[in-house]
mmCIF file of N, CA and C and ligand atoms in Angstrom:
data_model
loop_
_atom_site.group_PDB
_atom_site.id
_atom_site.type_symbol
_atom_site.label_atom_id
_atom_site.label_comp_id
_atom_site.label_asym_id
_atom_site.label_seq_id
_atom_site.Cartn_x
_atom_site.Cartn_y
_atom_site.Cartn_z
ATOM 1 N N UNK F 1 -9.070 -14.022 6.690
ATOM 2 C CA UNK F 1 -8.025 -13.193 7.319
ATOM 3 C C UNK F 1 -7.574 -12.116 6.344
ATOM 4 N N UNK F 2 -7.804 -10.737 6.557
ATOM 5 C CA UNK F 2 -7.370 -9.712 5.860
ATOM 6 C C UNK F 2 -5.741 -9.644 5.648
ATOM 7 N N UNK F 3 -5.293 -9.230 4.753
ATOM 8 C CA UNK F 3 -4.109 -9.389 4.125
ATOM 9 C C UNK F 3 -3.664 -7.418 3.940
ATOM 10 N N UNK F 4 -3.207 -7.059 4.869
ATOM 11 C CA UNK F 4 -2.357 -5.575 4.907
ATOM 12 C C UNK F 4 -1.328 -5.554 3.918
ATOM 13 N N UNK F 5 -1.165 -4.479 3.562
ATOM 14 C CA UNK F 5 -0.222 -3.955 2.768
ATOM 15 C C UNK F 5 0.506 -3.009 3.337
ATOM 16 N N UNK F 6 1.520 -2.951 3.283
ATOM 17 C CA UNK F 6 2.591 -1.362 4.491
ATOM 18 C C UNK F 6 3.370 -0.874 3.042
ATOM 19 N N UNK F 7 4.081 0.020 3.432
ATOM 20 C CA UNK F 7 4.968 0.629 2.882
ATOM 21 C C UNK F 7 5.815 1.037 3.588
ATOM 22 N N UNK F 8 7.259 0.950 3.396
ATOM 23 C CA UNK F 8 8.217 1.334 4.538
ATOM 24 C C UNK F 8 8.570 2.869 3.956
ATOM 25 N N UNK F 9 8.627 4.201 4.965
ATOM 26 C CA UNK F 9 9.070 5.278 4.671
ATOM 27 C C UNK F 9 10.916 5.253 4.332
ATOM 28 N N UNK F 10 11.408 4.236 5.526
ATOM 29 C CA UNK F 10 12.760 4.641 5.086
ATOM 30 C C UNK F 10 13.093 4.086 3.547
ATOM 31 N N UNK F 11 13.033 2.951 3.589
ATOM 32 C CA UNK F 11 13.547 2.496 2.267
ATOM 33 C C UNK F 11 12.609 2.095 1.083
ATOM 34 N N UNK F 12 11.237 2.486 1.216
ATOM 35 C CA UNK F 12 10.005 2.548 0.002
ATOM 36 C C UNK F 12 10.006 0.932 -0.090
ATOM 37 N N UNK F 13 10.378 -0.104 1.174
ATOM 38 C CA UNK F 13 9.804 -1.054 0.573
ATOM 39 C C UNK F 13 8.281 -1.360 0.698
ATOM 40 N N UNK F 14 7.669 -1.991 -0.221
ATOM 41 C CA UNK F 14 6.014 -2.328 0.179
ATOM 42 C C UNK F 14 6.030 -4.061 0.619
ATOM 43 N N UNK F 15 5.417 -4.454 1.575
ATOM 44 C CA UNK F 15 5.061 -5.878 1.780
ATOM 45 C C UNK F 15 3.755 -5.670 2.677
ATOM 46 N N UNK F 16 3.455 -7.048 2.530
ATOM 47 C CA UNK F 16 2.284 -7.370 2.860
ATOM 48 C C UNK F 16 2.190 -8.561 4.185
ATOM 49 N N UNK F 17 1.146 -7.679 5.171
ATOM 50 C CA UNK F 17 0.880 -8.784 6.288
ATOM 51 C C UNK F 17 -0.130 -9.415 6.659
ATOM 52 N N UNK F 18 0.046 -10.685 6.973
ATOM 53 C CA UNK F 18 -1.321 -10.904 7.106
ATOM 54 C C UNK F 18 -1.881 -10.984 8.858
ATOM 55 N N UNK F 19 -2.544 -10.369 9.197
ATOM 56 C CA UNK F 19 -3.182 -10.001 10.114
ATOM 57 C C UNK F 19 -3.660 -11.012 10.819
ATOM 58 N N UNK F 20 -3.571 -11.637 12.005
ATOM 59 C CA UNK F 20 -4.392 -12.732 12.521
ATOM 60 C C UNK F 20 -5.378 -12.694 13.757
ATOM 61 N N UNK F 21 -5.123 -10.872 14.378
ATOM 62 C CA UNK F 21 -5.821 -10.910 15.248
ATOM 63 C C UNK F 21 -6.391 -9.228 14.814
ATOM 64 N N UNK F 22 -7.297 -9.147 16.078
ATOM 65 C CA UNK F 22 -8.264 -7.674 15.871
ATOM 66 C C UNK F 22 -7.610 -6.516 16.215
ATOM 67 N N UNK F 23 -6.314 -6.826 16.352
ATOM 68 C CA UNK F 23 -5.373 -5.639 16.990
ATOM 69 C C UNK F 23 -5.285 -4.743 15.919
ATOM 70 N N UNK F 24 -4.956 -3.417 15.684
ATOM 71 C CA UNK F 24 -4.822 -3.089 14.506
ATOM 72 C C UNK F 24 -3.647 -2.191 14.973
ATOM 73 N N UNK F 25 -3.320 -1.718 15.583
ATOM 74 C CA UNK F 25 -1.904 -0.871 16.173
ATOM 75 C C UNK F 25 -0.920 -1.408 16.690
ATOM 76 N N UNK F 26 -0.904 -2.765 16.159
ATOM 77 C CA UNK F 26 0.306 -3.520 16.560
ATOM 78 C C UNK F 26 1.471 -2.823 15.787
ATOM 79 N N UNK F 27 2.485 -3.588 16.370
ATOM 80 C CA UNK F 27 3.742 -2.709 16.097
ATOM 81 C C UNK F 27 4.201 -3.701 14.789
ATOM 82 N N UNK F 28 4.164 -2.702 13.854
ATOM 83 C CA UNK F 28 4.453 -3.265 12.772
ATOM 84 C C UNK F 28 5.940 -2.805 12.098
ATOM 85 N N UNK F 29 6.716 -3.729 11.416
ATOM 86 C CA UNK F 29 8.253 -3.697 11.374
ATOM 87 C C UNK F 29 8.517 -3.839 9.878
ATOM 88 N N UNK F 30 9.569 -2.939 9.306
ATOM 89 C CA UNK F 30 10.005 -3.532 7.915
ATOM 90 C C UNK F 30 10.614 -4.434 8.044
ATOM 91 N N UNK F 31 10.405 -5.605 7.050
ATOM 92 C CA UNK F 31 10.755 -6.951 6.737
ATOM 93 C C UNK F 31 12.337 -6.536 6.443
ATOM 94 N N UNK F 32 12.640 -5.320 6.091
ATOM 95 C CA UNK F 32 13.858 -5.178 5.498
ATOM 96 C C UNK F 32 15.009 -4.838 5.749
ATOM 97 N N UNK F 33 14.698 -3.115 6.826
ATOM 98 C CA UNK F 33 15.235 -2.802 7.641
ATOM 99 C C UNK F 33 14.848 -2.572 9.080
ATOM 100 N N UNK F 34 14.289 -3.126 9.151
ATOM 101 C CA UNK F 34 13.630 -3.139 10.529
ATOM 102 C C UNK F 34 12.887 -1.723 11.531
ATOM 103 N N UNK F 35 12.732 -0.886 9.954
ATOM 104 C CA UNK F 35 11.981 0.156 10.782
ATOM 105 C C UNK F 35 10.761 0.161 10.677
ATOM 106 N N UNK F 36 10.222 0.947 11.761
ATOM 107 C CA UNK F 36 8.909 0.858 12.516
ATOM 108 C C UNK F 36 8.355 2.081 11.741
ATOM 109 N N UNK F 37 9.007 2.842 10.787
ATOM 110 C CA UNK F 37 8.634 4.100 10.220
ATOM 111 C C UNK F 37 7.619 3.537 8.614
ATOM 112 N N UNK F 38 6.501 2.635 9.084
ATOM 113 C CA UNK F 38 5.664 2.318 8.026
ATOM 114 C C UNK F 38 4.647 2.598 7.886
ATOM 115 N N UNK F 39 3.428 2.870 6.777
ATOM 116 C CA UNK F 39 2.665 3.791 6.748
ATOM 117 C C UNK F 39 1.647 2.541 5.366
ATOM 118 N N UNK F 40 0.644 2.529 6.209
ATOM 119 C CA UNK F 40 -0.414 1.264 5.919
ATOM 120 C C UNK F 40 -0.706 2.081 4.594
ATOM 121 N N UNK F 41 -1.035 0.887 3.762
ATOM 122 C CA UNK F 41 -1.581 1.272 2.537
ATOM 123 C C UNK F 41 -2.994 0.377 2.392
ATOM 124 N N UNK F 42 -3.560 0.501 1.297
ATOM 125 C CA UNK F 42 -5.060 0.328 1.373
ATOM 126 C C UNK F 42 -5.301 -0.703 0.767
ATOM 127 N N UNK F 43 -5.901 -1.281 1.285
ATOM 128 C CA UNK F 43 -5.600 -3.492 0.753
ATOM 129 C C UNK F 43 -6.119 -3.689 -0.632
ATOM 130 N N UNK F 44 -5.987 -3.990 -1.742
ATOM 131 C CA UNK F 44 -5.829 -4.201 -2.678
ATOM 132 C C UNK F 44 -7.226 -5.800 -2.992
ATOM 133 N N UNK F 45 -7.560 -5.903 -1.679
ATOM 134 C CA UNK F 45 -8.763 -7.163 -1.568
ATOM 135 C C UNK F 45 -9.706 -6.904 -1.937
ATOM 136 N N UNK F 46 -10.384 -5.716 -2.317
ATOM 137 C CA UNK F 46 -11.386 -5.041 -2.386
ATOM 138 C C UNK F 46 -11.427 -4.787 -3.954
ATOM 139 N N UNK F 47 -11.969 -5.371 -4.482
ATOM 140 C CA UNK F 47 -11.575 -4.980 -6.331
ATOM 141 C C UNK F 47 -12.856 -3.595 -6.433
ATOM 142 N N UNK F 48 -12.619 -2.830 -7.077
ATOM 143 C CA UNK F 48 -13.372 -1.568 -7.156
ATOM 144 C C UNK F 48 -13.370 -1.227 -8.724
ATOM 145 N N UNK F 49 -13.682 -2.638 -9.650
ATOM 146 C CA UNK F 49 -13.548 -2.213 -11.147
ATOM 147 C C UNK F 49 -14.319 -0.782 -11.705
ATOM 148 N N UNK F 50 -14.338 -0.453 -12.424
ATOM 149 C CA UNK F 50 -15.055 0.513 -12.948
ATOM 150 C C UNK F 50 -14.732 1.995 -12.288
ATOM 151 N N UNK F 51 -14.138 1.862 -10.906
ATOM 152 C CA UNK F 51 -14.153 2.823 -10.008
ATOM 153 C C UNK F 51 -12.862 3.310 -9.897
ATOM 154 N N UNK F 52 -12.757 4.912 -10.015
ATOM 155 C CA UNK F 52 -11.356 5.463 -10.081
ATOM 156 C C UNK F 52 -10.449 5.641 -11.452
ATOM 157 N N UNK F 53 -10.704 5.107 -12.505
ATOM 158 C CA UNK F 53 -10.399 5.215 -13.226
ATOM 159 C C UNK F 53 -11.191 5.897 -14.647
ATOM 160 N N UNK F 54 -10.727 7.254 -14.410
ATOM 161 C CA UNK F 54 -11.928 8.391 -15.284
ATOM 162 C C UNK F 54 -11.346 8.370 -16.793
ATOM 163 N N UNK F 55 -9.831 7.923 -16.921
ATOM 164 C CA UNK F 55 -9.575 8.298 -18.375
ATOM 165 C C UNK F 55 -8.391 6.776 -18.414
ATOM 166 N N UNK F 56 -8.538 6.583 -19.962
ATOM 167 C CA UNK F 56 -7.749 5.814 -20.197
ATOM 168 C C UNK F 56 -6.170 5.830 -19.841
ATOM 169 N N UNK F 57 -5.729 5.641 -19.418
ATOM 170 C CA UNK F 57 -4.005 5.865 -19.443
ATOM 171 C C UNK F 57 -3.432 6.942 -19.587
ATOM 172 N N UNK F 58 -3.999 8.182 -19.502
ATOM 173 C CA UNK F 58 -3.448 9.533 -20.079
ATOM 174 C C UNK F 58 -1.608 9.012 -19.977
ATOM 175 N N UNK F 59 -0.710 9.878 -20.683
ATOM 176 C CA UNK F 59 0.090 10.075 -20.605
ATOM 177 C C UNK F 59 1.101 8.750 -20.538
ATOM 178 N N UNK F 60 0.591 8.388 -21.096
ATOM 179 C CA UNK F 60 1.186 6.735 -21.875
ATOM 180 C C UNK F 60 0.661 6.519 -23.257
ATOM 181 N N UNK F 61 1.617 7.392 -24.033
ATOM 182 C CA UNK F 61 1.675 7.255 -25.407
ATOM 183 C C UNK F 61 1.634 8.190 -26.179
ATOM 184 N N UNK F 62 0.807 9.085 -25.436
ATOM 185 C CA UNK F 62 0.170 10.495 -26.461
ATOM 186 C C UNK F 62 1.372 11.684 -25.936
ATOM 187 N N UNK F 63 1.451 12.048 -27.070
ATOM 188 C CA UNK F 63 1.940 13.750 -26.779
ATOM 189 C C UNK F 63 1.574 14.812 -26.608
ATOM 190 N N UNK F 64 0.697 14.836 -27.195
ATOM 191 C CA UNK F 64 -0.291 16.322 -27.060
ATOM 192 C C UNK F 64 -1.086 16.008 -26.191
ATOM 193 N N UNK F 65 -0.831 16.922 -25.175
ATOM 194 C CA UNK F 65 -1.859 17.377 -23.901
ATOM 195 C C UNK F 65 -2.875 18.518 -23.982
ATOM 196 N N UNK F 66 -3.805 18.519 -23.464
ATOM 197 C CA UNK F 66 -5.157 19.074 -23.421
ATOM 198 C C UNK F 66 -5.463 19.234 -22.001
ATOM 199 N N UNK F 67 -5.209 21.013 -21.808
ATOM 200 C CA UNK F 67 -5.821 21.227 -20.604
ATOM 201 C C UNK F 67 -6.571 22.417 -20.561
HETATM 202 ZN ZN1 ZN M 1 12.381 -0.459 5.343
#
């Protein structure tokens, strides 16, 4: 069973649902405030090591930038 991730627009909360049927436009609700104003994020099930990540950490630690 795939495991969704949302993000709520009103109040930036993120939670996660787990999905039990093939519906995919079900009406989905913040856990928090109960708005319907949520915006699916991209499931995190899928490990994609090596992928997406072109540089070490830029901009965590160093000062001098190079562009
Ligand atoms: Zn919310």
């Amino acid at each position: 069973m795939p495991i969704y991730e949302y993000k709520c627009k009103d109040c930036n909360k993120e939670f996660e649902l787990l999905t039990t049927s093939a519906k995919d436009d079900q009406k989905i609700q913040c856990p928090t405030c109960k708005s319907a104003n949520v915006t699916k994020l991209i499931s995190a099930g899928a490990p994609l090591s090596g992928i997406g990540i072109p540089l070490a950490s830029s901009g965590c630690g160093g000062n001098s930038r190079f562009s």
